XYZ file of C-alpha atoms in Angstrom:
577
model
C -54.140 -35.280 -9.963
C -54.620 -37.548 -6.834
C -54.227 -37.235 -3.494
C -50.926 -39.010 -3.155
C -48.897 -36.979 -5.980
C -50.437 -33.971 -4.289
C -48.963 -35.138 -1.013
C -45.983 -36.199 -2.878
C -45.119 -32.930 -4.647
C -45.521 -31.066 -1.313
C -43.348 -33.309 0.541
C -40.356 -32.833 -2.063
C -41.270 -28.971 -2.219
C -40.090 -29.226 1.610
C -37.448 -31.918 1.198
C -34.575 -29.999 3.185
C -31.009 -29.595 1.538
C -27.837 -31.929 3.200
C -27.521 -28.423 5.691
C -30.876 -28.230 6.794
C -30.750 -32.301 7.640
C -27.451 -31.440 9.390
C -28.499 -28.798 11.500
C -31.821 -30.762 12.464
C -29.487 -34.167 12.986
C -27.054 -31.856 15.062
C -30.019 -30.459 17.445
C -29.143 -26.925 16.317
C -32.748 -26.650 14.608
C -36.017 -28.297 14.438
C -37.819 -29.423 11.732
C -40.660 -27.461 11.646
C -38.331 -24.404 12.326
C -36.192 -25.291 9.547
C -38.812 -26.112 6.510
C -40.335 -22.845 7.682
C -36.354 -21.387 6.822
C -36.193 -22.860 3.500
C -39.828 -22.152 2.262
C -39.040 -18.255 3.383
C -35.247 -18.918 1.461
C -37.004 -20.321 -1.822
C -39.817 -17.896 -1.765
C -37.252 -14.434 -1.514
C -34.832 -16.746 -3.769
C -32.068 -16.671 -0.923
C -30.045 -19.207 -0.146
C -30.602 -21.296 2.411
C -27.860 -20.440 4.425
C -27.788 -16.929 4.126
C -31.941 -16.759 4.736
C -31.013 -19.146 8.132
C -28.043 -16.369 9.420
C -30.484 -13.210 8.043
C -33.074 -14.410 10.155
C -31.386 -15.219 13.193
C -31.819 -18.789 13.557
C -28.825 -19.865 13.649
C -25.278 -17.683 14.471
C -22.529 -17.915 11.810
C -20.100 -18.413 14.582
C -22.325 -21.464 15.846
C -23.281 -23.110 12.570
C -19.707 -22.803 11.676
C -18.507 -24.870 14.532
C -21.926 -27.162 14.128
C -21.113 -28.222 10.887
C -16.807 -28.149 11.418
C -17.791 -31.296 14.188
C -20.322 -33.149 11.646
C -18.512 -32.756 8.549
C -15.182 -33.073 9.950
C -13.742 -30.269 8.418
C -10.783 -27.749 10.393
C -12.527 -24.817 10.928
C -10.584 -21.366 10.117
C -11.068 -17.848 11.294
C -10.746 -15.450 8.066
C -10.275 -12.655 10.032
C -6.398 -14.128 11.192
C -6.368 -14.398 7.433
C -4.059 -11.857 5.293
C -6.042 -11.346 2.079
C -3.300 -10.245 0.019
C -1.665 -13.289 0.203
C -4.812 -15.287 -1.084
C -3.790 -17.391 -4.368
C -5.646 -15.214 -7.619
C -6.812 -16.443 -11.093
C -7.232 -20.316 -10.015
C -10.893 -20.220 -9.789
C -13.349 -17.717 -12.361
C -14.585 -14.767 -9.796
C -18.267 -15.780 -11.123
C -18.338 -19.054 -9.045
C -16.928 -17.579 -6.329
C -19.554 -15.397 -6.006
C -22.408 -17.785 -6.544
C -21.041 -20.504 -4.423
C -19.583 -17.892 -1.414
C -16.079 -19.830 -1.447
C -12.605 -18.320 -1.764
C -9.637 -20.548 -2.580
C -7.110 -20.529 0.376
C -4.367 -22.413 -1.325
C -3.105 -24.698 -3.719
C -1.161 -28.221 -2.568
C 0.132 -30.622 -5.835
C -3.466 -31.423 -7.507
C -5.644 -30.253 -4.301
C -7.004 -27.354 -3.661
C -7.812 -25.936 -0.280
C -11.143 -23.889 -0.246
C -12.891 -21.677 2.216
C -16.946 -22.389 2.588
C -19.822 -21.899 4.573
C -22.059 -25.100 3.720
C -19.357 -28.405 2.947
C -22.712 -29.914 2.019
C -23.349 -28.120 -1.182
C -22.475 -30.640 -3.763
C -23.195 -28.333 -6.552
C -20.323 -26.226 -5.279
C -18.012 -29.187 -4.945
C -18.710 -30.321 -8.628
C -18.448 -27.217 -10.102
C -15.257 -26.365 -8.818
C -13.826 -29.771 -9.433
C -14.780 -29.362 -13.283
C -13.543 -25.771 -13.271
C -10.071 -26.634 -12.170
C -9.796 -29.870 -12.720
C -8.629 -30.195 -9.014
C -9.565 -31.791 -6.057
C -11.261 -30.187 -3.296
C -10.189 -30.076 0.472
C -12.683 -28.082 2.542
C -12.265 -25.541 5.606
C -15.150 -24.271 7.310
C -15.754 -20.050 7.838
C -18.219 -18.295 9.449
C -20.930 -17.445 6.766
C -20.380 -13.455 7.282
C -16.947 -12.973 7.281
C -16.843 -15.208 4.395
C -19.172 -13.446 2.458
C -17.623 -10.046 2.694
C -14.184 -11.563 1.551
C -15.699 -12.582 -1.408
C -17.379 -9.180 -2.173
C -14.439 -7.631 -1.144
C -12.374 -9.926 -3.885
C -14.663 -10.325 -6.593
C -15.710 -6.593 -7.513
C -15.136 -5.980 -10.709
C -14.015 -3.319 -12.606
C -17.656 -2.213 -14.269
C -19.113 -2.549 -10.397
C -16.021 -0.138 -9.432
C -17.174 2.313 -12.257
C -20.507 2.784 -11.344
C -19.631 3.240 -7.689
C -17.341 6.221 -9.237
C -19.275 7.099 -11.512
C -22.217 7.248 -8.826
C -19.934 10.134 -7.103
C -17.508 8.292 -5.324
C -14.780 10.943 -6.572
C -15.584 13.853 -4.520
C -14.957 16.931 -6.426
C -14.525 20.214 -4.760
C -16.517 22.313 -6.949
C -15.139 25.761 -6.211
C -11.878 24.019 -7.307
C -13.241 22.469 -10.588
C -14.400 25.226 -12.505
C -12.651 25.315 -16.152
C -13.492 28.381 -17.788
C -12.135 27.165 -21.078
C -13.739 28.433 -24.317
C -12.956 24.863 -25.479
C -15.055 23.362 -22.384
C -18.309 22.375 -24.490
C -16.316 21.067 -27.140
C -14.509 18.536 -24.763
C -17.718 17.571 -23.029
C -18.065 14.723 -25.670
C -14.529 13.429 -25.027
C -14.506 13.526 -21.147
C -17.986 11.505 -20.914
C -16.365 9.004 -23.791
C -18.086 5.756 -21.969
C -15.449 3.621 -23.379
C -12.688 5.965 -22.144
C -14.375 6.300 -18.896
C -14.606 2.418 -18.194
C -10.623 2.252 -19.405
C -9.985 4.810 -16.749
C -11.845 3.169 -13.988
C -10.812 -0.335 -14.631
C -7.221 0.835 -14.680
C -7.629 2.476 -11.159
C -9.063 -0.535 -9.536
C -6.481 -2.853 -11.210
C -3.891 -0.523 -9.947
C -5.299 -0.252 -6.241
C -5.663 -4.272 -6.475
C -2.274 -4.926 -7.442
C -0.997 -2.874 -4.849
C 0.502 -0.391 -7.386
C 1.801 2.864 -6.523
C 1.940 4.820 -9.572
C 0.146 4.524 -12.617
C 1.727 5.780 -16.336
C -0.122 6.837 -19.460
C 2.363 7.477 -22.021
C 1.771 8.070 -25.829
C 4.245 7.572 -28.285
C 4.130 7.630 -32.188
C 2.208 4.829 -33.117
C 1.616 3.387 -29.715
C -0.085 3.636 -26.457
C 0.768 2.114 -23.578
C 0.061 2.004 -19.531
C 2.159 1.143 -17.177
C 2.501 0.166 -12.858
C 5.133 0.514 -10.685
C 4.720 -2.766 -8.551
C 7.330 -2.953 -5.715
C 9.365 -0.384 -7.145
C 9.175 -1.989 -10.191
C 7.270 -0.707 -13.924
C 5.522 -3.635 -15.322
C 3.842 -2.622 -18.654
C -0.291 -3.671 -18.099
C -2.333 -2.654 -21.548
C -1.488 -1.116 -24.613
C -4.740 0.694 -25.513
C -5.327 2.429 -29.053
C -3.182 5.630 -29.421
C -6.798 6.995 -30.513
C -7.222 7.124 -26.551
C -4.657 9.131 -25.917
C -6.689 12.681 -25.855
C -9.725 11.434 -24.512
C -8.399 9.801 -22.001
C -6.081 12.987 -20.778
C -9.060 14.944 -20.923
C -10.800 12.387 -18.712
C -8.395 12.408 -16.342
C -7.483 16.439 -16.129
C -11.519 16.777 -15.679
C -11.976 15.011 -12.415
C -7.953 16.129 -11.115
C -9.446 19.946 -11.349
C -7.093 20.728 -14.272
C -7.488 22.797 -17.466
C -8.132 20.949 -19.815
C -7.687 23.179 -22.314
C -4.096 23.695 -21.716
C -1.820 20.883 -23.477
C 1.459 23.381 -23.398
C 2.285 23.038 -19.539
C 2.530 20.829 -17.079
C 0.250 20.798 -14.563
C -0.862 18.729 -11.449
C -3.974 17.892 -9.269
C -5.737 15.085 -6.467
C -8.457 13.358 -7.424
C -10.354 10.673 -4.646
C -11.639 7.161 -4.822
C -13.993 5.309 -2.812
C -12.931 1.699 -2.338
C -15.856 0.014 -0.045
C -17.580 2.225 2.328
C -14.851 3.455 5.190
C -12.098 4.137 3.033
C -11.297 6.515 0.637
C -7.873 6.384 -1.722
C -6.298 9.658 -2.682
C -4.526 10.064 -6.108
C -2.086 12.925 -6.803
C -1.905 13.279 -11.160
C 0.782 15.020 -12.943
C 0.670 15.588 -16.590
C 4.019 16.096 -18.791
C 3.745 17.366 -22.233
C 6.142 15.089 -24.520
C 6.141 14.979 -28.456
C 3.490 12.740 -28.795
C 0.902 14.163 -26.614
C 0.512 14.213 -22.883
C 2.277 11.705 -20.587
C 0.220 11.719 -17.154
C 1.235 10.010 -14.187
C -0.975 8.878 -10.735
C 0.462 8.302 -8.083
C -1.711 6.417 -4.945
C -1.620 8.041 -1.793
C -3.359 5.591 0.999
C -3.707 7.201 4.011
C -3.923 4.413 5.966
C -0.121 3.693 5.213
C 0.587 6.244 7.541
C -1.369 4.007 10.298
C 0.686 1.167 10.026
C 2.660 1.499 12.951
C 6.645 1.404 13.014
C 6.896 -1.945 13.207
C 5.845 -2.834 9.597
C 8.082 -0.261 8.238
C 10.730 -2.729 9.106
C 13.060 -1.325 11.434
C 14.936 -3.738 13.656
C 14.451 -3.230 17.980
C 17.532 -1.261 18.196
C 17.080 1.506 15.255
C 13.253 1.541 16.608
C 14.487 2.046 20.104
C 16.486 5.162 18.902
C 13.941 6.618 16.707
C 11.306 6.838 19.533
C 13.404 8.014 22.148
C 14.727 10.865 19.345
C 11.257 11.473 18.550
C 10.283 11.496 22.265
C 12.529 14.243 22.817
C 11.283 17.961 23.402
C 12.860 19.745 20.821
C 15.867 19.264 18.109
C 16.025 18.400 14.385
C 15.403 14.431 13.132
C 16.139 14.263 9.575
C 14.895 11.541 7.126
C 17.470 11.048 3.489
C 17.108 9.032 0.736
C 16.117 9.312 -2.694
C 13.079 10.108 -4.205
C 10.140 6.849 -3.731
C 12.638 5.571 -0.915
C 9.730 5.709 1.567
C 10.230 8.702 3.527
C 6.772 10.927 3.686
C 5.557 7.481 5.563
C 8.193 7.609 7.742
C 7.386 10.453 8.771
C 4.126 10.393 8.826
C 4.392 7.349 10.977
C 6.463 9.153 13.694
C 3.942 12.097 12.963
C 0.655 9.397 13.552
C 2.951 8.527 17.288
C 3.005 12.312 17.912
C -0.293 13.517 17.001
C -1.924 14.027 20.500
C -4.838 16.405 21.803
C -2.281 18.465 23.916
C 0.302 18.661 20.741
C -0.006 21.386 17.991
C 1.818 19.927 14.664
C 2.185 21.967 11.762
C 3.127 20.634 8.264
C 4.329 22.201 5.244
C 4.837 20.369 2.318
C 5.248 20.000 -2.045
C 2.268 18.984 -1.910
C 0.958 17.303 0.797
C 0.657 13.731 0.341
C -1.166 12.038 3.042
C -3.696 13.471 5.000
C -4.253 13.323 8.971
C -6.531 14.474 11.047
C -5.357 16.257 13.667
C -2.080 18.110 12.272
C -2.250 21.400 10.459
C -0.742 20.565 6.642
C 0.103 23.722 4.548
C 0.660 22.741 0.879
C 3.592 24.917 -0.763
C 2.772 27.383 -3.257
C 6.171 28.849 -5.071
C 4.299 31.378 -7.229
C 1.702 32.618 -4.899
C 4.925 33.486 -2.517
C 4.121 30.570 -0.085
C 7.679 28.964 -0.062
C 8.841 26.206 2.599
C 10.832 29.708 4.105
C 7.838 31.846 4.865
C 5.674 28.853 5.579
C 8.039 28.342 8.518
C 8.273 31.540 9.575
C 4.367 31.678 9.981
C 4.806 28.333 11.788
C 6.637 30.083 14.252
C 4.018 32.761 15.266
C 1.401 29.795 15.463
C 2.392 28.781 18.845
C 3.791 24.590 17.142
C 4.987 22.038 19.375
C 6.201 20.138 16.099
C 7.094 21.176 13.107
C 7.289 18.728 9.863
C 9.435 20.268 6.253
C 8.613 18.679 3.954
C 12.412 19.033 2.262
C 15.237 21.084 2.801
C 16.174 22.530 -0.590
C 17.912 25.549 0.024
C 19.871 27.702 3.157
C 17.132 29.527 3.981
C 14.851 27.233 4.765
C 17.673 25.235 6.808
C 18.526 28.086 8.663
C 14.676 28.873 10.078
C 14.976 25.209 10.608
C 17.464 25.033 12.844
C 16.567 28.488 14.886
C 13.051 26.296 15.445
C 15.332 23.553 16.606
C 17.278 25.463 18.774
C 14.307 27.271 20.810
C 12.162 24.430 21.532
C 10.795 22.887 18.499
C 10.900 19.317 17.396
C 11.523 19.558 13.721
C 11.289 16.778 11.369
C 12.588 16.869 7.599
C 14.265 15.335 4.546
C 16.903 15.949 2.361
C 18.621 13.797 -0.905
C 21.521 12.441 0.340
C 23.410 9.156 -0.123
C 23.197 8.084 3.565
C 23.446 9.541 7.150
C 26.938 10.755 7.688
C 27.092 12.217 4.533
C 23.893 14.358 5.121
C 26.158 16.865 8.125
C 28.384 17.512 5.232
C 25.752 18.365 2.906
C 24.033 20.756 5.455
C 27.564 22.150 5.757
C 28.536 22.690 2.223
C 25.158 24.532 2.280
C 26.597 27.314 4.484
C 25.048 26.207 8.081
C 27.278 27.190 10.569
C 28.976 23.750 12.147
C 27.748 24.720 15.485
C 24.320 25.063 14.416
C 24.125 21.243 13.229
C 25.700 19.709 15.990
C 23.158 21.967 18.802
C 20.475 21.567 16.821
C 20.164 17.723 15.148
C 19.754 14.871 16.833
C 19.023 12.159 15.105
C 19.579 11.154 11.353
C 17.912 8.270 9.107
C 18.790 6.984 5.828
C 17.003 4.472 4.244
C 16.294 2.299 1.105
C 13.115 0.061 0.077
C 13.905 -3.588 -0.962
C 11.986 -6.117 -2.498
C 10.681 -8.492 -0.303
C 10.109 -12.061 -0.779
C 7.149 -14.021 -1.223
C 6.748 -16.000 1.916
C 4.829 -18.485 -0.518
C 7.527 -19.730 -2.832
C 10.822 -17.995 -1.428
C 13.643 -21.087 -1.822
C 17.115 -21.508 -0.128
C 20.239 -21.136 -2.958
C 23.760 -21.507 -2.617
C 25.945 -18.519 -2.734
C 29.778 -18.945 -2.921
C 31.258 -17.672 0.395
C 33.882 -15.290 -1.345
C 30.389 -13.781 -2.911
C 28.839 -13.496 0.142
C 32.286 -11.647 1.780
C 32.670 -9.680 -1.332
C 28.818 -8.166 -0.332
C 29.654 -7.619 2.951
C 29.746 -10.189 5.297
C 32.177 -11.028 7.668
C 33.954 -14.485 7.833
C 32.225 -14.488 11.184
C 28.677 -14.078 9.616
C 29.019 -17.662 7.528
C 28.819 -19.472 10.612
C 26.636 -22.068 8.574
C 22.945 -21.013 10.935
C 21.761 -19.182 8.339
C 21.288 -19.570 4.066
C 20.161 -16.819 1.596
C 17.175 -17.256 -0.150
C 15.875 -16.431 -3.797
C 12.671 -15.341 -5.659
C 11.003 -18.219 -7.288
C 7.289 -16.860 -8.282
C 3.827 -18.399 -7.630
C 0.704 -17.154 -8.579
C 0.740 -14.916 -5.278
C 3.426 -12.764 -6.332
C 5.227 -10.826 -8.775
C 8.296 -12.837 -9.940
C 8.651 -14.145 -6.392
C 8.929 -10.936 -4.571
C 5.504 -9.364 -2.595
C 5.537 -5.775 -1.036
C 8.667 -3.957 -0.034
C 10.540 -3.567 3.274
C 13.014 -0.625 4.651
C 16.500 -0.717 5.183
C 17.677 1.830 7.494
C 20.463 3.633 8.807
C 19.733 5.012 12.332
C 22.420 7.638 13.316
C 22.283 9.560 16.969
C 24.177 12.573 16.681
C 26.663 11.736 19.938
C 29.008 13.824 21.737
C 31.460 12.583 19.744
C 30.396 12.750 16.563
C 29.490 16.539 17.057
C 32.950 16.914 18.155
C 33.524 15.599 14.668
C 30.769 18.211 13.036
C 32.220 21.240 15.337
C 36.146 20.117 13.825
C 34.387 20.476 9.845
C 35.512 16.632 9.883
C 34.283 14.399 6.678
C 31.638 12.464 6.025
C 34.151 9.125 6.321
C 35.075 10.405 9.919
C 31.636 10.264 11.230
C 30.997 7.128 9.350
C 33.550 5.729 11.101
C 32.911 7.132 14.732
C 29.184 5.679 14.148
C 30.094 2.302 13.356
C 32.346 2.399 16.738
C 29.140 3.711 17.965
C 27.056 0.032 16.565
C 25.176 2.220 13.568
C 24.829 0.103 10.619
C 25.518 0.932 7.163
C 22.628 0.945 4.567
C 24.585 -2.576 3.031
C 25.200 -3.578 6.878
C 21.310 -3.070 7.457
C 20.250 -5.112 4.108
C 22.738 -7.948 4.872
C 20.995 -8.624 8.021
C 17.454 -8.476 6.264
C 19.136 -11.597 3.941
C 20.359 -12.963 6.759
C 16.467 -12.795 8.382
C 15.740 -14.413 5.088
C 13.277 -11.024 4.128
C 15.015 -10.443 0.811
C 17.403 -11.329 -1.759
C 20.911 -10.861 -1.887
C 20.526 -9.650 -5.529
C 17.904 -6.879 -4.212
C 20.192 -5.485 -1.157
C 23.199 -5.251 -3.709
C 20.874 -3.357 -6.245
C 19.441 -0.796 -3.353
C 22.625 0.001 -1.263
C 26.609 0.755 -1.582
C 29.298 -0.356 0.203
């Protein structure tokens, strides 16, 4: 070989990609200092890019606004970004992780895409054959960026291993089974088939923001289901020869028997999604004719950190829960039905309260979310541990607050109310149809009427409604005698203001994305405990509180249409008139 191609072939070895020029044409990097990047990028087989912000040489806040000025290109800040609402399924996960981009959106035949390096041709082609879409890029910050695509692109085998790899975390004094038929399940709990099932299902469930999961067997078929915004949507339909294996699975890391198919039973598992935050599971199993039905529910603890403003309450019903909640001592009662969103109600007002100087004390069937900082008792009916005598060992433990988890029966509303009365704050729930209602209820359960109206002080009823999908949501006429026939007033169709309906897009579930409350907010006033002290009716104090501005569960929805947050359709299908 001569001296020339020698020269040659070492000159193109150190030819620098369209980045490296840009940098070095920018004055962000010299030469030298950038060969010497790519040599050390092609000789660990890094990219370029991610060897230049490894090593320091450049920032990924500075060589994103370096290359935002020389390409052009808007520049974005990810983390202003809510990742939920990301588009899914346009682009494979597999180029999105070899390319670090992440589709931001989709306009006509164009799609809008999230990079670090606008120069990487490769990228641009690939995607452009891929989709068969244009390409409009936005410049990110190299880090940020490349955690949002680890944080979208894990799959489900990745997930198993991490679970596999002990990311459940087992309390072993809990988990012995001392079964006879123990050994002889061993082969059908480590099933590697069943196992991946399992796992994949989980992290589907937790990335469709599910919040139950249901295995149910039937004759001939198998199939498992997620409740989506309130709503079961039916996701596989596995072999029925799964059925066992899986349940066994399942009952194995819940701390169940699995020997014992006659019975229900229930359990927790945990979950490990990234490396700060774990995902608790609560798992019931039903025995049904064909085998065992088992359903998970997910219990994110961080739900409870939201905050009251994204439960959805509007300034005035906020304004009276926190001054209720501020108060020393007194009853605050939260109604609805069963998955209506009232544990995180609480817990939210519970996550306000929970101070150093404050002892709170919990008890609960079973606890649901856990918080540091507040003293949960789980309910045990057979061991004697009732919501009664948990209460009355409250009382000897010195509590500033007190949290029931439900009122079922007089005597636990009657230690209730004596904790009420001497200087507790109590918080609770109970199944009722909406506020005023919920005094009668306590009444027809033999509490004295002077006893509710010293001792309660606030009341909440709420619903959760669909909400709609900022994305695609579209205006729609509705007849005005429709509209007054829901609710409205003559006054309300004033023209400023137009319902909206679900459309769907590939960001949501048949144009509806996450849930928002409706609430009632009822103060118990002087007058309305005249009311309670008379035995008056439920209509009586309904109609003292709307004299008093507290709006009905339809009242409250309306308004959310009104706000354009959800459909008519979904406030008619959640509340009464």
């Amino acid at each position: 070989m001569s001296s020339a191609e020698t020269v040659n072939r070492d000159t193109a070895a150190i030819a620098l990609p369209g980045l490296g020029r840009a940098l070095v044409a920018a004055g962000k990097l010299g030469q030298k200092s950038a060969e010497d990047v790519y040599k050390k990028a092609l000789s660990g087989k890094n990219s370029f890019i991610g060897e230049l912000v490894g090593s320091g040489a450049v920032s990924a806040r500075d060589l994103a606004h370096t290359l935002s000025l020389t390409f052009a290109a808007p520049l974005i800040d990810l983390d202003a970004i809510d990742t939920q609402r990301l588009p899914k399924g346009i682009l494979d996960s597999k180029i999105c992780t070899d390319y670090r981009v992440v589709v931001l959106s989709k306009r006509g035949n164009r799609l809008i895409v999230a990079t670090a390096d606008p120069s990487d041709q490769g990228a641009n082609e690939k995607i452009k054959f891929s989709t068969q879409l244009g390409v409009d890029w936005v410049i990110a910050e190299f880090d940020k960026l490349s955690k949002l695509v680890d944080a979208a692109n894990t799959t489900a085998s990745e997930a198993m291993e991490d679970i596999i790899g002990g990311d459940f975390e087992f309390d072993e004094s809990a988990a012995e089974v001392e079964s006879e038929n123990t050994q002889a399940n061993t082969a059908e709990v480590e099933d590697a088939p069943v196992v991946r099932f399992l796992h994949k299902m989980l992290m589907d469930a937790f990335g469709m923001r599910a919040s139950d999961l249901h295995f149910e067997p039937y004759e001939h078929t198998y199939r498992v289901r997620f409740r989506i915004d309130g709503e079961l949507r039916e996701i596989a339909s596995p072999p029925i020869a799964i059925k066992d294996k899986l349940a066994s699975r399942i009952k194995v890391i819940s701390r169940m028997d699995i020997s014992e198919k006659r019975i229900p039973q229930d359990g927790r598992m945990k979950l490990k999604v990234g490396a700060d935050r774990v995902i608790d599971f609560r798992v019931s199993t039903l025995p049904t004719l064909f085998g065992e039905k088992i359903v998970i529910r997910i219990l994110d603890p961080s739900s409870a950190k939201l905050g009251i403003d994204a439960l959805g309450y509007e300034p005035v019903e906020k304004e009276r829960l926190l001054t209720a909640i501020g108060r020393p001592y007194g009853m605050i009662l939260v109604t609805g039905p069963t998955g209506s969103g009232k544990t995180v109600s609480l817990y939210t007002c519970l996550n306000l309260l929970n101070k150093p100087g404050v002892n709170i004390a919990t008890a609960e069937d079973p606890s649901e979310i856990n918080l540091p900082g507040v003293n949960q008792v789980n309910v045990n009916d057979k061991a004697g541990l009732t919501f009664a005598a948990a209460l009355k060992s409250f009382l000897r433990q010195d509590p500033d607050i007190i949290m029931v988890g439900e009122i079922r029966d007089l005597e636990t509303a009657d230690i209730s109310i004596k904790a009420a009365q001497t200087g507790h704050l109590v918080l609770s729930t109970l199944h009722t149809n909406d506020a005023p209602a919920t005094l009668t209820r306590m009444r027809n359960m033999g509490i004295a009427p002077f006893n509710i109206a010293s001792s309660v002080i606030l009341i909440t009823a709420q619903r959760l409604a669909r909400r709609l999908c900022l994305n695609c949501k579209a205006p729609t006429d509705v007849p005005a005698q429709t509209l007054i026939d829901a609710g409205f007033q003559e006054s309300d169709l004033d023209g400023s203001w137009h319902p909206y309906r679900p459309v769907g897009c590939s960001a949501c579930n048949n144009g509806y994305k996450g849930r928002l409350g409706i609430y009632q907010v009822m103060p118990i006033t002087e007058e309305i405990q005249k009311i309670i002290l008379a035995d008056g009716s439920a209509l009586e104090i309904a109609k003292q509180a709307e004299k008093e501005g507290v709006r009905s569960l339809r009242q409250s929805g309306l308004y959310k249409v009104k706000l354009g947050l959800t459909s008519l359709e979904e406030v008619l299908a959640v509340s009464n008139l």
